[in-house]
Every structure is written in structure tokens, then in C-alpha cells.
Amino acid sequence: MNLKQLAEYLELSQTTVSRALNGYPEVREKTRRRVLEAAQRHGYKPNSNARKLATGKAGSIGYVLPVGRNVDLDPHFVEFLSGMGEHALSREVDLSLTPAPYERESEAYSRIAASRSVDGVYLSSMRNDEQRIALVRDLGIPFLAHGRALEPSQGYSFLDIDNEGAFHDATRLLLQLGHTRLAYINGDTDYTFAVHRLNGVTRAMTEHGLPVERLAHHSAAMNEENGYRLAMDLFRDADPATRPTGVLSASMFTTLGIVRAFNQLGMRMPDDVSIITHDDVFPFLKPESFTVQLTTTRSSIRVAGARICERLVDIINGVEKGPVEEVWPVELIVRASTGPAPAEGKRGRRVSPQAAE
């Protein structure tokens, strides 16, 4: 079925049908749904070249993909991209990746603007010294940020989770359980999400009357090896009477390494140590699958990817106007890995380096 036939079937003009399919805001929502349902039911597929000529749009949204020897393919990004792809398919929008090393990012955005190869871009992994917002604005590229800069006063649209609130609540739970010696194995604090989470931890400690200097804080890329290494550094030679009894972790991948270290050191959760981690809801890595089910803060990164795609398409089509700041609350789900702080004299044995090998 072509556009003319679809319009005749619906008894609408071809212009109305085309505008409904392409998300123009002047089409009533009831009409838009009717057109989309009929198009799906009858297998209508628009001619992409004709659509580009008619709308002046590329029908694609873009992302500048960091590459280089020091850049790993992050599972968080893969899961996020899966969510984007699912929604892009439903909106008949393509995803375009432009690879570029960090030091040549500005060139990549300039090429995108000059070629008009995409209708808009999304920005992720927001940095403390974030410069991409001003850049894409100057280039006239519609955009949506996944995350916030440290000072989000420039009036731009973003989607983020309440990272500070999530780790404030997680820390408060440990404090309520009597844990006064805490460790936090964080993500890379060059990125704002990690700074916001650290702010949540320290705010909860301050409210509880604990000096923030008591927090053993470590920052590193969120992977299993760093989790293992940092946990071993924290616990292998530590005196049971002074070592942390409550641990916060920025990622399930980091927690894989932390739990491996606990097992190797003979430390039991939650008898010897309690742990809370952040769960991005990976289908292949679930907190319930650990030997001791993990207490988590939880927010689906796949759902965030779908929402970013939905909003960016709406921005491109003029449905969403003006800077919209969207912050999602984060669930705290209590499971078996958290319990009361161990009483004096019941904090386990000191582990020697030989015993840990």
C-alpha cells in the first residue's frame, strides 16, 4: 500500500497522512493514532527518499561514538542503545553512529552539521567540564542530553535519574542499620553522575552526624576487575575492628569483582559486611542471581534509551518545545545483602595476604 492508497482508505488527504506519520504537532493525537494503526495493519512503508524530499529531514538521529585505545565498549551503552533501537523502529527512525576520538569530537559534530546526515543528536556520559552543549547549539543541531552537567543552568533539555537521591537513600539505609564505617567504590568522577552519587553519600553521612572523612571513597571505571582490586585493597590487610562494614557500589559490574573478593577473603554478606549496588536492569546480570541476593538502587537504562529516542524525535518534529528537564526517581530494593552492622567482637577474623591468595 502506498501513501495515496492509505490516504484513500482513511478518507484523509495525503498531506494529513504524511504529517501524521512524521509526527507533526498540528495533527490531532486521535488522527495520528488512527493513521499509525492503519499503516501498521496494512504494511505501509514510506519511501525514505521521498520522505526526505518532502520533509527536509534525514529520518535519522545520531551519536558521536568515542573510540580509541583507551575506550572500552561499555555494556551500559549497549543496553541503552538497545532501548533506543526498539523505539526508533516503532517511529521508523534510523540510528547513526559517528566514531571519533575524544580530542576530535568537535570535528565530528561539525561534519554532522555540514552534511545534515541526521536530524538531531543525543549526548551521553556528561562530563564535569561539559563543552558539547555549547558546541551543538552553535552548530544548530537539535539535541537531548542523557544526564546533567554539574551546573545545568544553561537551559537545555535532558533526561537523568536522581543519582544523588538514590545514593543518599542507600547510604541512609546502611546508617540506620548501624553501619558507621562505610566504603564507596564509585565510577569515574570525571563524569557528573559519579559526582552526584558521591554527593548523595556524603549528604547522608552529614545528616547522620558522621564526618565525610570517615568515608573510604575510590573512583574507577565500572568493571569487575576494578571492583575486585579495590575491594582487596580495602579488606585484605584491614583490622576487623576498623575496616568498613557497609559498602556502596556504583555498578553491578563493579559488584561482581567486589563479591569475588569477599568470597576469596571468606567474608560473608551481610554478617561481616553489607553491600548496596546500583542496578541498571541488565537481563543477563540480575541481583537475585547472586548467592546472596543484592540490595540495589534500580533504574532501567534500556527504558531510558527508549525515552531518549522518543523525546529526541519529538524535539525534532516540534512536539516538545523549550528546555524540558526530566529527572526519574530511583527505587531502593532491599534484599539479603544488607543487615545490621556486626556487633563488637563479632567482626570476623583478620585475613592475611597468604590466606587471600
Short mmCIF file of C-alpha atoms in Angstrom, two decimals:
data_model
loop_
_atom_site.label_atom_id
_atom_site.label_comp_id
_atom_site.label_asym_id
_atom_site.label_seq_id
_atom_site.Cartn_x
_atom_site.Cartn_y
_atom_site.Cartn_z
CA MET A 1 0.00 0.00 0.00
CA ASN A 2 1.39 3.41 -0.98
CA LEU A 3 0.66 6.81 0.54
CA LYS A 4 -2.16 7.60 -1.89
CA GLN A 5 -3.91 4.29 -1.22
CA LEU A 6 -3.52 4.69 2.56
CA ALA A 7 -4.99 8.20 2.37
CA GLU A 8 -7.94 6.98 0.29
CA TYR A 9 -8.56 4.12 2.71
CA LEU A 10 -8.62 6.53 5.66
CA GLU A 11 -10.55 9.20 3.72
CA LEU A 12 -7.91 11.76 4.60
CA SER A 13 -5.67 13.95 2.46
CA GLN A 14 -2.21 12.68 1.59
CA THR A 15 -0.77 15.72 3.37
CA THR A 16 -2.56 14.87 6.61
CA VAL A 17 -1.46 11.23 6.44
CA SER A 18 2.14 12.22 5.72
CA ARG A 19 2.20 14.72 8.57
CA ALA A 20 0.67 12.18 10.97
CA LEU A 21 3.28 9.58 10.04
CA ASN A 22 6.10 12.08 10.53
CA GLY A 23 4.91 13.35 13.92
CA TYR A 24 3.92 16.90 13.06
CA PRO A 25 2.32 18.58 16.10
CA GLU A 26 -0.61 20.14 14.22
CA VAL A 27 -2.15 16.70 13.59
CA ARG A 28 -4.60 15.73 16.34
CA GLU A 29 -3.50 12.83 18.52
CA LYS A 30 -6.62 10.82 17.69
CA THR A 31 -5.93 11.18 13.96
CA ARG A 32 -2.26 10.36 14.42
CA ARG A 33 -3.06 7.12 16.24
CA ARG A 34 -5.61 6.15 13.61
CA VAL A 35 -3.09 6.71 10.79
CA LEU A 36 -0.28 4.84 12.56
CA GLU A 37 -2.52 1.87 13.38
CA ALA A 38 -3.76 1.66 9.78
CA ALA A 39 -0.22 1.93 8.40
CA GLN A 40 0.95 -0.89 10.62
CA ARG A 41 -2.09 -3.05 9.90
CA HIS A 42 -1.75 -2.73 6.12
CA GLY A 43 2.04 -2.89 5.96
CA TYR A 44 2.59 0.66 4.70
CA LYS A 45 6.27 1.60 4.46
CA PRO A 46 7.13 5.15 3.38
CA ASN A 47 9.71 5.69 0.66
CA SER A 48 12.63 7.11 2.60
CA ASN A 49 13.98 9.23 -0.26
CA ALA A 50 10.55 10.69 -0.96
CA ARG A 51 10.07 11.41 2.73
CA LYS A 52 13.38 13.24 2.93
CA LEU A 53 12.46 15.38 -0.07
CA ALA A 54 9.01 16.13 1.32
CA THR A 55 10.02 16.89 4.89
CA GLY A 56 13.60 18.11 4.52
CA LYS A 57 14.58 15.63 7.23
CA ALA A 58 17.13 12.83 7.16
CA GLY A 59 14.93 10.47 9.16
CA SER A 60 17.87 9.67 11.44
CA ILE A 61 19.21 10.57 14.89
CA GLY A 62 22.90 10.47 15.66
CA TYR A 63 25.51 9.85 18.32
CA VAL A 64 29.24 10.55 18.31
CA LEU A 65 30.77 7.27 19.48
CA PRO A 66 34.05 7.59 21.43
CA VAL A 67 36.79 5.35 20.04
CA GLY A 68 40.47 4.82 20.76
CA ARG A 69 42.85 2.50 22.55
CA ASN A 70 41.67 3.65 25.98
CA VAL A 71 37.95 3.32 25.19
CA ASP A 72 36.14 0.07 26.01
CA LEU A 73 32.73 -0.92 24.68
CA ASP A 74 30.63 -0.29 27.76
CA PRO A 75 27.79 -2.80 28.40
CA HIS A 76 25.76 0.12 29.77
CA PHE A 77 25.94 1.78 26.35
CA VAL A 78 24.95 -1.43 24.55
CA GLU A 79 21.87 -1.84 26.75
CA PHE A 80 20.98 1.84 26.34
CA LEU A 81 21.34 1.55 22.56
CA SER A 82 19.05 -1.49 22.54
CA GLY A 83 16.31 0.58 24.15
CA MET A 84 16.86 3.38 21.65
CA GLY A 85 16.74 0.94 18.75
CA GLU A 86 13.45 -0.58 19.84
CA HIS A 87 11.75 2.81 19.94
CA ALA A 88 13.45 4.03 16.76
CA LEU A 89 11.98 1.04 14.95
CA SER A 90 8.48 1.96 16.10
CA ARG A 91 8.98 5.55 14.88
CA GLU A 92 10.69 4.46 11.63
CA VAL A 93 13.80 6.43 12.52
CA ASP A 94 17.35 5.30 11.82
CA LEU A 95 20.25 5.46 14.29
CA SER A 96 23.56 6.81 13.02
CA LEU A 97 26.89 6.41 14.83
CA THR A 98 29.84 8.69 14.02
CA PRO A 99 33.06 7.32 15.54
CA ALA A 100 35.59 9.87 16.80
CA PRO A 101 38.40 10.00 19.38
CA TYR A 102 37.76 12.32 22.30
CA GLU A 103 40.15 15.01 21.07
CA ARG A 104 38.37 15.20 17.67
CA GLU A 105 34.77 15.20 18.85
CA SER A 106 34.18 18.78 17.72
CA GLU A 107 35.19 17.85 14.17
CA ALA A 108 32.66 15.03 14.17
CA TYR A 109 29.82 17.33 15.21
CA SER A 110 30.88 19.86 12.57
CA ARG A 111 30.72 17.15 9.89
CA ILE A 112 27.28 16.12 11.08
CA ALA A 113 26.03 19.70 10.90
CA ALA A 114 27.53 20.31 7.46
CA SER A 115 26.25 17.06 5.92
CA ARG A 116 22.80 17.24 7.56
CA SER A 117 23.07 13.48 7.83
CA VAL A 118 20.97 13.38 10.99
CA ASP A 119 18.09 15.47 12.31
CA GLY A 120 19.36 15.58 15.89
CA VAL A 121 21.87 14.06 18.28
CA TYR A 122 21.85 12.81 21.84
CA LEU A 123 24.66 13.48 24.28
CA SER A 124 25.59 10.96 26.97
CA SER A 125 28.27 10.44 29.62
CA MET A 126 28.06 14.07 30.73
CA ARG A 127 31.41 15.38 31.94
CA ASN A 128 32.35 17.82 34.66
CA ASP A 129 33.85 20.16 32.05
CA GLU A 130 30.98 19.58 29.58
CA GLN A 131 31.53 21.52 26.34
CA ARG A 132 29.34 19.67 23.85
CA ILE A 133 26.14 21.54 24.77
CA ALA A 134 27.52 24.89 23.65
CA LEU A 135 29.06 23.26 20.57
CA VAL A 136 25.91 21.63 19.18
CA ARG A 137 23.92 24.76 19.98
CA ASP A 138 26.34 26.89 17.96
CA LEU A 139 26.11 24.37 15.10
CA GLY A 140 22.30 24.47 15.19
CA ILE A 141 21.87 20.73 15.81
CA PRO A 142 18.76 19.72 17.82
CA PHE A 143 19.87 17.66 20.81
CA LEU A 144 18.87 15.93 24.02
CA ALA A 145 21.24 15.13 26.89
CA HIS A 146 21.24 11.86 28.80
CA GLY A 147 22.44 13.17 32.14
CA ARG A 148 23.19 16.64 33.50
CA ALA A 149 26.19 18.89 33.62
CA LEU A 150 27.29 19.92 37.11
CA GLU A 151 25.71 23.33 36.57
CA PRO A 152 22.58 22.72 34.44
CA SER A 153 21.70 26.42 34.29
CA GLN A 154 22.13 26.82 30.55
CA GLY A 155 18.52 25.86 29.84
CA TYR A 156 18.76 22.64 27.85
CA SER A 157 16.63 19.52 27.62
CA PHE A 158 17.82 16.42 29.41
CA LEU A 159 16.77 13.11 30.90
CA ASP A 160 18.51 11.88 34.03
CA ILE A 161 17.94 9.70 37.05
CA ASP A 162 18.17 11.08 40.58
CA ASN A 163 21.68 9.79 41.21
CA GLU A 164 22.19 11.91 44.30
CA GLY A 165 18.85 10.89 45.81
CA ALA A 166 19.46 7.22 45.07
CA PHE A 167 22.79 7.05 46.88
CA HIS A 168 21.56 9.29 49.68
CA ASP A 169 18.79 6.78 50.37
CA ALA A 170 21.15 3.81 50.05
CA THR A 171 23.63 5.37 52.49
CA ARG A 172 20.87 6.30 54.90
CA LEU A 173 19.73 2.66 54.98
CA LEU A 174 23.21 1.49 55.97
CA LEU A 175 23.42 4.18 58.63
CA GLN A 176 20.01 3.21 60.01
CA LEU A 177 21.30 -0.37 60.24
CA GLY A 178 24.12 0.85 62.48
CA HIS A 179 26.97 0.99 59.93
CA THR A 180 29.29 3.88 60.72
CA ARG A 181 32.35 2.78 58.73
CA LEU A 182 31.44 3.00 55.05
CA ALA A 183 33.25 2.47 51.77
CA TYR A 184 32.08 3.66 48.37
CA ILE A 185 33.53 2.19 45.17
CA ASN A 186 32.38 4.81 42.70
CA GLY A 187 32.51 5.30 38.96
CA ASP A 188 34.92 7.72 37.31
CA THR A 189 34.39 11.12 38.96
CA ASP A 190 35.32 12.89 35.72
CA TYR A 191 31.65 12.21 34.89
CA THR A 192 28.84 14.06 36.62
CA PHE A 193 26.74 11.02 37.56
CA ALA A 194 29.58 9.85 39.82
CA VAL A 195 29.89 13.28 41.43
CA HIS A 196 26.13 13.41 42.07
CA ARG A 197 26.21 9.95 43.65
CA LEU A 198 29.14 10.88 45.90
CA ASN A 199 27.22 14.00 46.94
CA GLY A 200 24.32 11.78 47.97
CA VAL A 201 26.56 9.59 50.10
CA THR A 202 28.27 12.47 51.87
CA ARG A 203 24.99 14.34 52.42
CA ALA A 204 23.50 11.32 54.19
CA MET A 205 26.60 10.98 56.35
CA THR A 206 26.50 14.67 57.30
CA GLU A 207 22.82 14.43 58.20
CA HIS A 208 23.66 11.45 60.40
CA GLY A 209 26.44 13.36 62.17
CA LEU A 210 29.33 11.43 60.60
CA PRO A 211 32.35 13.31 59.21
CA VAL A 212 32.77 12.69 55.49
CA GLU A 213 36.46 11.98 56.14
CA ARG A 214 35.32 8.64 57.55
CA LEU A 215 34.22 7.51 54.08
CA ALA A 216 36.66 5.28 52.19
CA HIS A 217 35.96 6.54 48.65
CA HIS A 218 37.54 5.12 45.50
CA SER A 219 36.82 6.13 41.90
CA ALA A 220 37.46 3.98 38.83
CA ALA A 221 35.90 2.72 35.62
CA MET A 222 32.97 0.45 36.46
CA ASN A 223 34.14 -3.08 35.69
CA GLU A 224 34.71 -6.34 37.52
CA GLU A 225 38.49 -6.09 37.69
CA ASN A 226 38.44 -2.67 39.36
CA GLY A 227 35.81 -3.85 41.82
CA TYR A 228 37.95 -6.84 42.79
CA ARG A 229 41.17 -4.83 43.06
CA LEU A 230 39.68 -2.04 45.17
CA ALA A 231 37.83 -4.43 47.47
CA MET A 232 41.03 -6.39 48.07
CA ASP A 233 42.86 -3.15 48.85
CA LEU A 234 40.15 -2.21 51.35
CA PHE A 235 39.75 -5.52 53.16
CA ARG A 236 42.73 -7.85 52.68
CA ASP A 237 45.00 -6.40 55.38
CA ALA A 238 42.43 -4.43 57.34
CA ASP A 239 41.82 -4.87 61.04
CA PRO A 240 38.28 -6.32 61.51
CA ALA A 241 37.72 -3.75 64.26
CA THR A 242 38.30 -0.79 61.93
CA ARG A 243 37.51 -1.96 58.40
CA PRO A 244 34.27 -0.87 56.66
CA THR A 245 31.13 -2.81 57.49
CA GLY A 246 28.97 -1.19 54.79
CA VAL A 247 29.90 -0.91 51.11
CA LEU A 248 28.23 1.04 48.32
CA SER A 249 28.97 0.17 44.70
CA ALA A 250 28.23 2.21 41.58
CA SER A 251 27.53 -0.71 39.25
CA MET A 252 26.60 -4.38 39.11
CA PHE A 253 29.76 -5.00 37.08
CA THR A 254 31.91 -3.48 39.82
CA THR A 255 29.99 -5.54 42.36
CA LEU A 256 30.88 -8.77 40.55
CA GLY A 257 34.51 -8.07 41.46
CA ILE A 258 33.70 -6.92 44.98
CA VAL A 259 31.76 -10.11 45.74
CA ARG A 260 34.57 -12.19 44.25
CA ALA A 261 36.97 -10.51 46.68
CA PHE A 262 34.61 -11.11 49.61
CA ASN A 263 34.36 -14.80 48.73
CA GLN A 264 38.13 -15.11 48.41
CA LEU A 265 38.63 -13.41 51.78
CA GLY A 266 35.99 -15.55 53.49
CA MET A 267 33.75 -12.57 54.25
CA ARG A 268 30.02 -13.24 54.47
CA MET A 269 27.19 -10.93 53.44
CA PRO A 270 25.60 -9.44 55.50
CA ASP A 271 27.16 -10.95 58.65
CA ASP A 272 30.62 -9.46 58.06
CA VAL A 273 29.79 -6.75 55.53
CA SER A 274 26.65 -5.28 53.93
CA ILE A 275 26.59 -4.07 50.34
CA ILE A 276 24.26 -1.96 48.19
CA THR A 277 24.84 -1.62 44.46
CA HIS A 278 23.21 0.18 41.54
CA ASP A 279 21.24 -2.00 39.13
CA ASP A 280 20.73 -0.75 35.56
CA VAL A 281 18.44 -3.77 34.99
CA PHE A 282 20.58 -5.91 32.71
CA PRO A 283 18.75 -9.04 31.54
CA PHE A 284 21.98 -11.05 31.84
CA LEU A 285 23.12 -9.78 35.27
CA LYS A 286 20.43 -9.82 37.94
CA PRO A 287 20.85 -9.07 41.66
CA GLU A 288 18.66 -12.05 42.50
CA SER A 289 21.14 -14.39 40.78
CA PHE A 290 23.96 -13.81 43.28
CA THR A 291 24.43 -16.36 46.05
CA VAL A 292 23.26 -13.65 48.43
CA GLN A 293 20.62 -11.53 46.70
CA LEU A 294 21.79 -7.94 46.45
CA THR A 295 20.13 -4.83 47.81
CA THR A 296 20.05 -2.32 44.96
CA THR A 297 19.09 1.08 43.73
CA ARG A 298 17.37 0.35 40.42
CA SER A 299 16.56 2.20 37.20
CA SER A 300 16.43 0.60 33.75
CA ILE A 301 18.97 2.01 31.31
CA ARG A 302 17.15 0.29 28.42
CA VAL A 303 13.93 2.15 29.26
CA ALA A 304 15.98 5.37 29.42
CA GLY A 305 17.27 4.68 25.92
CA ALA A 306 13.73 4.32 24.59
CA ARG A 307 12.66 7.53 26.32
CA ILE A 308 15.65 9.47 24.94
CA CYS A 309 14.70 8.36 21.42
CA GLU A 310 11.05 9.25 21.94
CA ARG A 311 11.83 12.73 23.24
CA LEU A 312 14.52 13.49 20.66
CA VAL A 313 12.15 12.64 17.80
CA ASP A 314 9.54 14.89 19.42
CA ILE A 315 12.09 17.71 19.70
CA ILE A 316 13.00 17.32 16.02
CA ASN A 317 9.33 17.37 14.98
CA GLY A 318 8.45 20.34 17.18
CA VAL A 319 6.19 18.34 19.51
CA GLU A 320 8.42 19.09 22.51
CA LYS A 321 9.20 22.78 22.78
CA GLY A 322 11.52 24.59 25.14
CA PRO A 323 14.00 23.11 27.60
CA VAL A 324 12.41 20.19 29.44
CA GLU A 325 14.28 18.78 32.45
CA GLU A 326 13.18 15.22 33.25
CA VAL A 327 14.57 13.51 36.35
CA TRP A 328 13.46 9.99 37.25
CA PRO A 329 13.25 8.79 40.85
CA VAL A 330 15.23 5.64 41.64
CA GLU A 331 13.90 2.63 43.52
CA LEU A 332 15.67 1.23 46.58
CA ILE A 333 15.04 -2.50 46.76
CA VAL A 334 16.14 -4.19 49.99
CA ARG A 335 17.32 -7.79 49.72
CA ALA A 336 19.55 -10.13 51.71
CA SER A 337 22.94 -8.40 51.23
CA THR A 338 22.17 -5.75 53.86
CA GLY A 339 21.78 -6.30 57.56
CA PRO A 340 22.64 -4.76 60.93
CA ALA A 341 26.24 -3.76 61.50
CA PRO A 342 28.17 -6.57 63.22
CA ALA A 343 28.47 -6.14 66.96
CA GLU A 344 31.81 -5.52 68.66
CA GLY A 345 33.77 -8.74 68.92
CA LYS A 346 31.85 -10.39 66.06
CA ARG A 347 33.54 -8.79 63.11
CA GLY A 348 35.29 -11.81 61.70
CA ARG A 349 38.96 -12.63 61.52
CA ARG A 350 41.84 -10.69 60.07
CA VAL A 351 42.75 -12.02 56.62
CA SER A 352 46.42 -12.35 55.81
CA PRO A 353 47.76 -11.84 52.27
CA GLN A 354 48.61 -15.54 52.17
CA ALA A 355 45.08 -16.56 53.04
CA ALA A 356 43.71 -14.33 50.30
CA GLU A 357 45.86 -15.89 47.58
#
